[in-house]
mmCIF file of N, CA and C in Angstrom:
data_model
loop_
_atom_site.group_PDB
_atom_site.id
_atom_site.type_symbol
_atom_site.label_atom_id
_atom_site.label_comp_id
_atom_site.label_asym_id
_atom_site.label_seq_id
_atom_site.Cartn_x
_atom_site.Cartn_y
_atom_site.Cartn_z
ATOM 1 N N UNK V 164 79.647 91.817 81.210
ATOM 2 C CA UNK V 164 80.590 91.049 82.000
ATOM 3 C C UNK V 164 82.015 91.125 81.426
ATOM 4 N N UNK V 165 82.212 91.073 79.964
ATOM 5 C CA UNK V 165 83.583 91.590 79.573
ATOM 6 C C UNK V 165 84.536 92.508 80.250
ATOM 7 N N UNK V 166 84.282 93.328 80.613
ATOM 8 C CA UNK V 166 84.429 94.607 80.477
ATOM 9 C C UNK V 166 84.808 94.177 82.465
ATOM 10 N N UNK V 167 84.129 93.856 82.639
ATOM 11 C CA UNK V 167 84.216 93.421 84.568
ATOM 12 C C UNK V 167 85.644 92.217 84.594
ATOM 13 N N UNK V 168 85.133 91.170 83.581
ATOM 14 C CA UNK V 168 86.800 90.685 83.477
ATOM 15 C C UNK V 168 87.613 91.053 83.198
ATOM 16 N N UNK V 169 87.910 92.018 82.083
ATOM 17 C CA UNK V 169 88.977 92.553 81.517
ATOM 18 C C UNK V 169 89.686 93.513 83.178
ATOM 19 N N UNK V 170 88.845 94.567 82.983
ATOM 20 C CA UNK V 170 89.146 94.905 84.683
ATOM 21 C C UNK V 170 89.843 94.279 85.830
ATOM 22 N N UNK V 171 89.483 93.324 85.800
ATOM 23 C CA UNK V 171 89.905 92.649 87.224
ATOM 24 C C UNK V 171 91.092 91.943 86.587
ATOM 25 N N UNK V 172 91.001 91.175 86.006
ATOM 26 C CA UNK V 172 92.454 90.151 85.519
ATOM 27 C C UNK V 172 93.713 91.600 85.700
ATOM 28 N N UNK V 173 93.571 92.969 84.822
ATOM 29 C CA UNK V 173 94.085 93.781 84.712
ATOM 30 C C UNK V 173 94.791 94.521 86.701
ATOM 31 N N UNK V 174 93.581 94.344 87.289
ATOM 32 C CA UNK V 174 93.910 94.662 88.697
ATOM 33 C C UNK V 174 94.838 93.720 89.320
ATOM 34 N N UNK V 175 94.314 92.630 89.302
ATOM 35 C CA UNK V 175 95.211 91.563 89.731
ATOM 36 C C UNK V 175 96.483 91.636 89.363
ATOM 37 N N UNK V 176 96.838 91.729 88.175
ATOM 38 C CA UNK V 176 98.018 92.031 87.481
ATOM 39 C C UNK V 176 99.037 92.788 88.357
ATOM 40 N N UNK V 177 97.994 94.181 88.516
ATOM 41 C CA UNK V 177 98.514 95.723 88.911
ATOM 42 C C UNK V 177 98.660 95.668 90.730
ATOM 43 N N UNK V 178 97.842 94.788 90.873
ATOM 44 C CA UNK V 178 98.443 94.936 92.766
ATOM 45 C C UNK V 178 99.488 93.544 92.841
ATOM 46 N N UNK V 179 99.303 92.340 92.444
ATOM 47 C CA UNK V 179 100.379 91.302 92.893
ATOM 48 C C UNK V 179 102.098 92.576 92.507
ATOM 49 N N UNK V 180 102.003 93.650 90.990
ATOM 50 C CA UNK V 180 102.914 94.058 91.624
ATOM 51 C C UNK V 180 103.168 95.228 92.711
ATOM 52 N N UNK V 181 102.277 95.558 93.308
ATOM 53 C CA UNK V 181 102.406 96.751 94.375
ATOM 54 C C UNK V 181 102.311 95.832 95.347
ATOM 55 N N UNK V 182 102.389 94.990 95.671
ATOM 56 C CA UNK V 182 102.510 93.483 96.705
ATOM 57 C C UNK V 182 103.840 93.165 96.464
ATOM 58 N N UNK V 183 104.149 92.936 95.196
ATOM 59 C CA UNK V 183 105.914 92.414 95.293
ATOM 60 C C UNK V 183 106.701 93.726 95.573
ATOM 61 N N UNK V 184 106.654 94.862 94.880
ATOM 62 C CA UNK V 184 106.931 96.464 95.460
ATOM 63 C C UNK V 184 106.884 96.312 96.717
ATOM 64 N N UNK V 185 105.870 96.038 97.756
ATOM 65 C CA UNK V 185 105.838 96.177 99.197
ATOM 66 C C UNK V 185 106.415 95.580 99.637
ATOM 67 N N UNK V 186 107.048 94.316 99.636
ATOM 68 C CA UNK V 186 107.772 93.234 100.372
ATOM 69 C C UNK V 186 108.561 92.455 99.730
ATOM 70 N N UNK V 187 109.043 93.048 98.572
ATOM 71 C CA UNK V 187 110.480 92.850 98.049
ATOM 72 C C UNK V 187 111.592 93.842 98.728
ATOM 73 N N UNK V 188 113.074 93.078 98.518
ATOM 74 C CA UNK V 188 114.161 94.264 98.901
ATOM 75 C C UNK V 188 114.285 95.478 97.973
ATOM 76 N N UNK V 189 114.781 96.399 98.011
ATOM 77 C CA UNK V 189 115.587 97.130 97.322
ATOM 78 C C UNK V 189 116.035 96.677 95.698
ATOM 79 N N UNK V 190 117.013 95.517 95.650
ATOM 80 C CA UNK V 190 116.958 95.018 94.151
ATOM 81 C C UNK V 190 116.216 94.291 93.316
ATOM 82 N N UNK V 191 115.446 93.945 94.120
ATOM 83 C CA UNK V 191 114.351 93.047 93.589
ATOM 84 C C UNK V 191 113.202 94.118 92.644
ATOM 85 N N UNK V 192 112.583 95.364 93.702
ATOM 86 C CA UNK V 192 112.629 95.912 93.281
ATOM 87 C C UNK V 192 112.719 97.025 91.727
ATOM 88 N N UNK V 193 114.256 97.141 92.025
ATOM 89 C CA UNK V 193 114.796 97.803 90.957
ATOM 90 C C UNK V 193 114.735 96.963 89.479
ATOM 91 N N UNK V 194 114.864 95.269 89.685
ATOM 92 C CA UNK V 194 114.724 94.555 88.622
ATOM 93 C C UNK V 194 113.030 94.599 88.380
ATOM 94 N N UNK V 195 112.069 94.990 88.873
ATOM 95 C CA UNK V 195 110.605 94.340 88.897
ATOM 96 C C UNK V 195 110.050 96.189 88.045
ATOM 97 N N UNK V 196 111.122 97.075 88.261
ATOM 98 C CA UNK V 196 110.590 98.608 87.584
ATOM 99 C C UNK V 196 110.287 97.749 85.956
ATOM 100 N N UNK V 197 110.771 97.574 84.797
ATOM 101 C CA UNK V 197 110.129 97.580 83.922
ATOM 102 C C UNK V 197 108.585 97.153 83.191
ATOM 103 N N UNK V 198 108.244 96.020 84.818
ATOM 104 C CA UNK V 198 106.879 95.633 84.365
ATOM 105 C C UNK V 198 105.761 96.672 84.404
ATOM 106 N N UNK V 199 106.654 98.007 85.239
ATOM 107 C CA UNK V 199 105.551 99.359 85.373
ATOM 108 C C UNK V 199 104.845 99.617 84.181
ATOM 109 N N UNK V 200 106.130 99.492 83.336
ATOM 110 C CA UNK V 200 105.579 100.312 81.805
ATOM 111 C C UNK V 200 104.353 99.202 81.041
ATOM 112 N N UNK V 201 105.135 98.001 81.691
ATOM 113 C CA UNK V 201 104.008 97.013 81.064
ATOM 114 C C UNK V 201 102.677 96.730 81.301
ATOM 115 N N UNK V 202 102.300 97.191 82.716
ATOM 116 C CA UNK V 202 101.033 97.468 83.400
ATOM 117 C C UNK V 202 100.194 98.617 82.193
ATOM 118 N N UNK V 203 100.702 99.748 82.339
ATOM 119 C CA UNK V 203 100.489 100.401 81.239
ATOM 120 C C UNK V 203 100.075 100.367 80.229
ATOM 121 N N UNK V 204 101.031 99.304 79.449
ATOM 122 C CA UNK V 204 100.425 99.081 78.488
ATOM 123 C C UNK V 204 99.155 98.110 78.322
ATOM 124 N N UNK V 205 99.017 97.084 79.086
ATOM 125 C CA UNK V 205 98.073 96.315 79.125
ATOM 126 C C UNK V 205 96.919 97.094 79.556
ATOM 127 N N UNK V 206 96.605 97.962 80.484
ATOM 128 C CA UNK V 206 95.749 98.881 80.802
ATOM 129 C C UNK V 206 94.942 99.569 79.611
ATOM 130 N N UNK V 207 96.150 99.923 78.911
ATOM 131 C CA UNK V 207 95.803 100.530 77.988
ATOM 132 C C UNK V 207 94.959 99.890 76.621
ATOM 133 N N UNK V 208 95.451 98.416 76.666
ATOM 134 C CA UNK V 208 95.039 97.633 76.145
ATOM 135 C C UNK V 208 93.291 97.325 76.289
ATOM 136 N N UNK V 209 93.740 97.329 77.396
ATOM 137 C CA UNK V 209 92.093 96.656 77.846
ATOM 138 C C UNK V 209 91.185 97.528 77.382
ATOM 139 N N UNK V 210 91.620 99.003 77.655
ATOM 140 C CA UNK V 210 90.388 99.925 77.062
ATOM 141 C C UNK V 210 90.135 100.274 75.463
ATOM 142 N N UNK V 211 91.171 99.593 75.265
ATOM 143 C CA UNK V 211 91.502 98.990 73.467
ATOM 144 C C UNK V 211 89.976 98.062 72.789
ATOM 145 N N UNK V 212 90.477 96.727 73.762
ATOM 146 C CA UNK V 212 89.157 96.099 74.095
ATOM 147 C C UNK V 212 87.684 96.629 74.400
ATOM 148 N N UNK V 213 87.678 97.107 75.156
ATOM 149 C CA UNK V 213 86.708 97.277 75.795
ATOM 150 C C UNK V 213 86.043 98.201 74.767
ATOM 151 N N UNK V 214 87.007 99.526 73.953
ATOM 152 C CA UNK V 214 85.898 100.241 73.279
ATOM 153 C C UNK V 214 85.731 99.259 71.735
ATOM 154 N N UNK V 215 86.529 98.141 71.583
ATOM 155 C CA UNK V 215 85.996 97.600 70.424
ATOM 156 C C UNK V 215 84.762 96.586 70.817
ATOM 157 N N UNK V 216 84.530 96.080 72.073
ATOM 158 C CA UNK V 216 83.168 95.798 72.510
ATOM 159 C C UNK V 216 82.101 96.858 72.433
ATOM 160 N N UNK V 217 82.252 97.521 72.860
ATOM 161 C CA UNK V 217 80.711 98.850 72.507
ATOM 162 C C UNK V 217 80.549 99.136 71.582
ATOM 163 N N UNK V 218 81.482 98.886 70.386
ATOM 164 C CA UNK V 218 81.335 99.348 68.876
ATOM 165 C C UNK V 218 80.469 97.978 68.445
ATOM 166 N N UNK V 219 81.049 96.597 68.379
ATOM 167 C CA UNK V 219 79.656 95.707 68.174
ATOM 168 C C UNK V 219 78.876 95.885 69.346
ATOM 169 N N UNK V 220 78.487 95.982 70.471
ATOM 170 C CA UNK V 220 77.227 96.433 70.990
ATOM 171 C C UNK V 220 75.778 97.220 70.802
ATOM 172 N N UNK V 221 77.129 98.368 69.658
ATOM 173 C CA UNK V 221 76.323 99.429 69.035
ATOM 174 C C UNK V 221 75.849 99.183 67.985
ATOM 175 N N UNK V 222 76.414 98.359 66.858
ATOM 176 C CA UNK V 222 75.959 97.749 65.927
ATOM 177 C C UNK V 222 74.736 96.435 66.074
ATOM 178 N N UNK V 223 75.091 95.915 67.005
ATOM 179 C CA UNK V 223 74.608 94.181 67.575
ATOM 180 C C UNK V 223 72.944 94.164 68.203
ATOM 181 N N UNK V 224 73.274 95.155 68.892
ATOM 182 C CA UNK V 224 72.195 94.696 70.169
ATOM 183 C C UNK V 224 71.579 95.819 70.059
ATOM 184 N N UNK V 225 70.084 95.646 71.033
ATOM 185 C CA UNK V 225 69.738 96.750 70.549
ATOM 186 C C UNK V 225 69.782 97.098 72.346
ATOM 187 N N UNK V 226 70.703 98.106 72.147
ATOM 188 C CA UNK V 226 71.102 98.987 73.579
ATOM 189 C C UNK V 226 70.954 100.553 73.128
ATOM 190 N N UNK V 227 70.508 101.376 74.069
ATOM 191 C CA UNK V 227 70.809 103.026 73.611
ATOM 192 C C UNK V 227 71.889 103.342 73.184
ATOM 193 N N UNK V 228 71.948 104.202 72.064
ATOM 194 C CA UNK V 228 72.973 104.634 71.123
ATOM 195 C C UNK V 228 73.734 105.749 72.305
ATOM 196 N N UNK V 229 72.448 106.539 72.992
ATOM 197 C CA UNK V 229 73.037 108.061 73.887
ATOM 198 C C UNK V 229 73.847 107.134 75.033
ATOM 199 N N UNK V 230 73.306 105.898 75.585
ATOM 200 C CA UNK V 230 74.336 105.125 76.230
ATOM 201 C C UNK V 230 75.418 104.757 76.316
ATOM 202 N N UNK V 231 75.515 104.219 74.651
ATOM 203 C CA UNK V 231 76.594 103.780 74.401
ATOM 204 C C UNK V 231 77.778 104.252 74.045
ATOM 205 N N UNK V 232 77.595 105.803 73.177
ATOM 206 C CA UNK V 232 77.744 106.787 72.953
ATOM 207 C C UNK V 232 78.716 107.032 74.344
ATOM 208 N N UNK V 233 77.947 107.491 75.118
ATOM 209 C CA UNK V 233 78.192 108.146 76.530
ATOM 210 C C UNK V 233 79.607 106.827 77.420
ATOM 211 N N UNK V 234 79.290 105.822 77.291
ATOM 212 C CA UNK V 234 80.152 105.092 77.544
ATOM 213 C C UNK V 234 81.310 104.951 77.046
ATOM 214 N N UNK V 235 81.117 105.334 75.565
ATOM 215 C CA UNK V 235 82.460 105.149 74.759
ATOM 216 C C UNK V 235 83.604 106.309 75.287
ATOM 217 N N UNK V 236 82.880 107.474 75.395
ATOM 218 C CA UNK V 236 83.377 108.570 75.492
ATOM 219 C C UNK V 236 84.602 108.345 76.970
ATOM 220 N N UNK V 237 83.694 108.200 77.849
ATOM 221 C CA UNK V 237 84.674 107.868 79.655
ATOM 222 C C UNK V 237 85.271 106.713 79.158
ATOM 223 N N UNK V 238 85.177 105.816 78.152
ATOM 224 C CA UNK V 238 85.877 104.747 78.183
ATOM 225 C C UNK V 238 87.350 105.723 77.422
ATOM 226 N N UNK V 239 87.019 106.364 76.498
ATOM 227 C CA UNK V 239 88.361 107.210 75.526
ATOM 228 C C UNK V 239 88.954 108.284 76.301
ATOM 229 N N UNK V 240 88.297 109.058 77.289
ATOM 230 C CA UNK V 240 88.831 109.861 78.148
ATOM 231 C C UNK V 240 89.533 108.883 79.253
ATOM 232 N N UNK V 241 89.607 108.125 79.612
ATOM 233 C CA UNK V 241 90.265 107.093 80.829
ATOM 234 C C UNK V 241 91.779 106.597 80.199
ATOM 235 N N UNK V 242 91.259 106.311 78.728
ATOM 236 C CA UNK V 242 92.157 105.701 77.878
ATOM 237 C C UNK V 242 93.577 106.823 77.828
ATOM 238 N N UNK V 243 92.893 107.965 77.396
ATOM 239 C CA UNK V 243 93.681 109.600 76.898
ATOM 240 C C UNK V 243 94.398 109.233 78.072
ATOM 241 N N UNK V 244 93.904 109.838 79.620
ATOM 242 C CA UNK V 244 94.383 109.899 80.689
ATOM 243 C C UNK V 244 96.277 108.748 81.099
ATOM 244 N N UNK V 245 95.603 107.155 80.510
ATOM 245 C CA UNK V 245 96.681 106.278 80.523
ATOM 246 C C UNK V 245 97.837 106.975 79.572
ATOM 247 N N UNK V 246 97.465 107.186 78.023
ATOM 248 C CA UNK V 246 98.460 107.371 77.493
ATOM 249 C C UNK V 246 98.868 108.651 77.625
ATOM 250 N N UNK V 247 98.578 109.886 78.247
ATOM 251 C CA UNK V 247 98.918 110.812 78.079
ATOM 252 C C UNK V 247 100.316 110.349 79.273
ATOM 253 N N UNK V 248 100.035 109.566 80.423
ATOM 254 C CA UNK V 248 100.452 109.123 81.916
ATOM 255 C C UNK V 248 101.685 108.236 81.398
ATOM 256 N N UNK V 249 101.638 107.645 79.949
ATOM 257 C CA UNK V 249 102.721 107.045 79.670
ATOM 258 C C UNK V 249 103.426 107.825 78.964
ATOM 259 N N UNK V 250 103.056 108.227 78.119
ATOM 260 C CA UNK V 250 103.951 109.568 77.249
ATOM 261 C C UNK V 250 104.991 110.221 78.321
ATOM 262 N N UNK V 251 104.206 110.891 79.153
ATOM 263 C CA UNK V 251 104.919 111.555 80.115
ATOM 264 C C UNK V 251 105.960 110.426 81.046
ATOM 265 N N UNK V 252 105.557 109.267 81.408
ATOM 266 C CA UNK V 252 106.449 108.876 82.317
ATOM 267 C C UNK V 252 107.284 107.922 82.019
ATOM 268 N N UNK V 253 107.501 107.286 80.782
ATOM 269 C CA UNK V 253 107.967 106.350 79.906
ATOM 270 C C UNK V 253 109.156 107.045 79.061
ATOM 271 N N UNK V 254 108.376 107.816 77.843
ATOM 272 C CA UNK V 254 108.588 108.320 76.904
ATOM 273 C C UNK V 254 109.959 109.053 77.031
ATOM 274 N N UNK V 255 109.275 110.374 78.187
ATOM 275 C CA UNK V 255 110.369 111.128 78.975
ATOM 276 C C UNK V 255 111.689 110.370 79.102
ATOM 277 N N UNK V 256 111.568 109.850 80.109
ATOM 278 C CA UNK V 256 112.901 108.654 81.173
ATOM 279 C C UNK V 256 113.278 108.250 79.707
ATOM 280 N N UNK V 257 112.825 107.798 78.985
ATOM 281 C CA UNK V 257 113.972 106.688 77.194
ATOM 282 C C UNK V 257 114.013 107.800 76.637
ATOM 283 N N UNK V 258 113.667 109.201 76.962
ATOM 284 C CA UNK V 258 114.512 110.291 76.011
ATOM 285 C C UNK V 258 116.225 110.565 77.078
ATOM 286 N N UNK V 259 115.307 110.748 78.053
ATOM 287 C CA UNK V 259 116.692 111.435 79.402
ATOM 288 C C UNK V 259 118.276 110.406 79.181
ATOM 289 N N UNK V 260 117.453 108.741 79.384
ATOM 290 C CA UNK V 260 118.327 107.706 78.943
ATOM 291 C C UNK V 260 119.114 107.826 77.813
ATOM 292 N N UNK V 261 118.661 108.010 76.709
ATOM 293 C CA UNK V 261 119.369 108.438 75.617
ATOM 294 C C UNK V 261 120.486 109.641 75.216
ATOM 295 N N UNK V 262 119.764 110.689 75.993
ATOM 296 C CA UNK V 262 120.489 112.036 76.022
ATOM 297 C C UNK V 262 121.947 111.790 76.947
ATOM 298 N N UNK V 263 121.436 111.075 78.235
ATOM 299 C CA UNK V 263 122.792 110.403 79.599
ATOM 300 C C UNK V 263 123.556 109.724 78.076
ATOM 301 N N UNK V 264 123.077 109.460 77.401
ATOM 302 C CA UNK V 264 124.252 108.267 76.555
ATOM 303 C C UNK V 264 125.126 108.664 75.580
ATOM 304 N N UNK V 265 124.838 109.703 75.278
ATOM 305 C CA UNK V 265 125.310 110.299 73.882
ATOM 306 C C UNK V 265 126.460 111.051 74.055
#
């Protein structure tokens, strides 16, 4: 059930803002871009969480190791996927920003 809350609180998060995106103006908007990166990071977070739950699972309980194993893995590939998605779309833009400044 962790893992189903962490999820959802995280969704909720992520559509109220593609809800304020949809039916905000223009500046509203433009002021509401930095919580993008913050979605992100909390996302990223969660699967933070989530693989330090399967690590006591794996220790704790007695659940299949090839399970858990197997879970950890799509949980670290999902994870890769976020940060590779922030590297690129974050990272980039506060280099470009910097370079516009100099």
């Amino acid at each position: 059930m962790y893992p189903i809350l962490l999820n959802s609180t995280v969704h909720v998060i992520m559509y109220a803002y593609y809800l304020a995106a949809a039916v905000c103006d223009a500046e509203t908007i433009k002021r509401l871009t930095p919580i993008k990166k913050s979605i992100t990071t909390i996302q990223m977070i969660q699967f933070v969480l989530i693989l330090t739950q399967a690590g006591f699972l794996m220790c704790r309980c007695e659940i299949s190791k090839l399970v858990a194993t197997y879970y950890s893995v799509v949980v670290v590939v999902i994870f890769y996927g976020f940060y590779d998605f922030y590297n690129k779309a974050y990272k980039a833009s506060n280099s470009r920003i910097s370079d516009k400044s100099s």
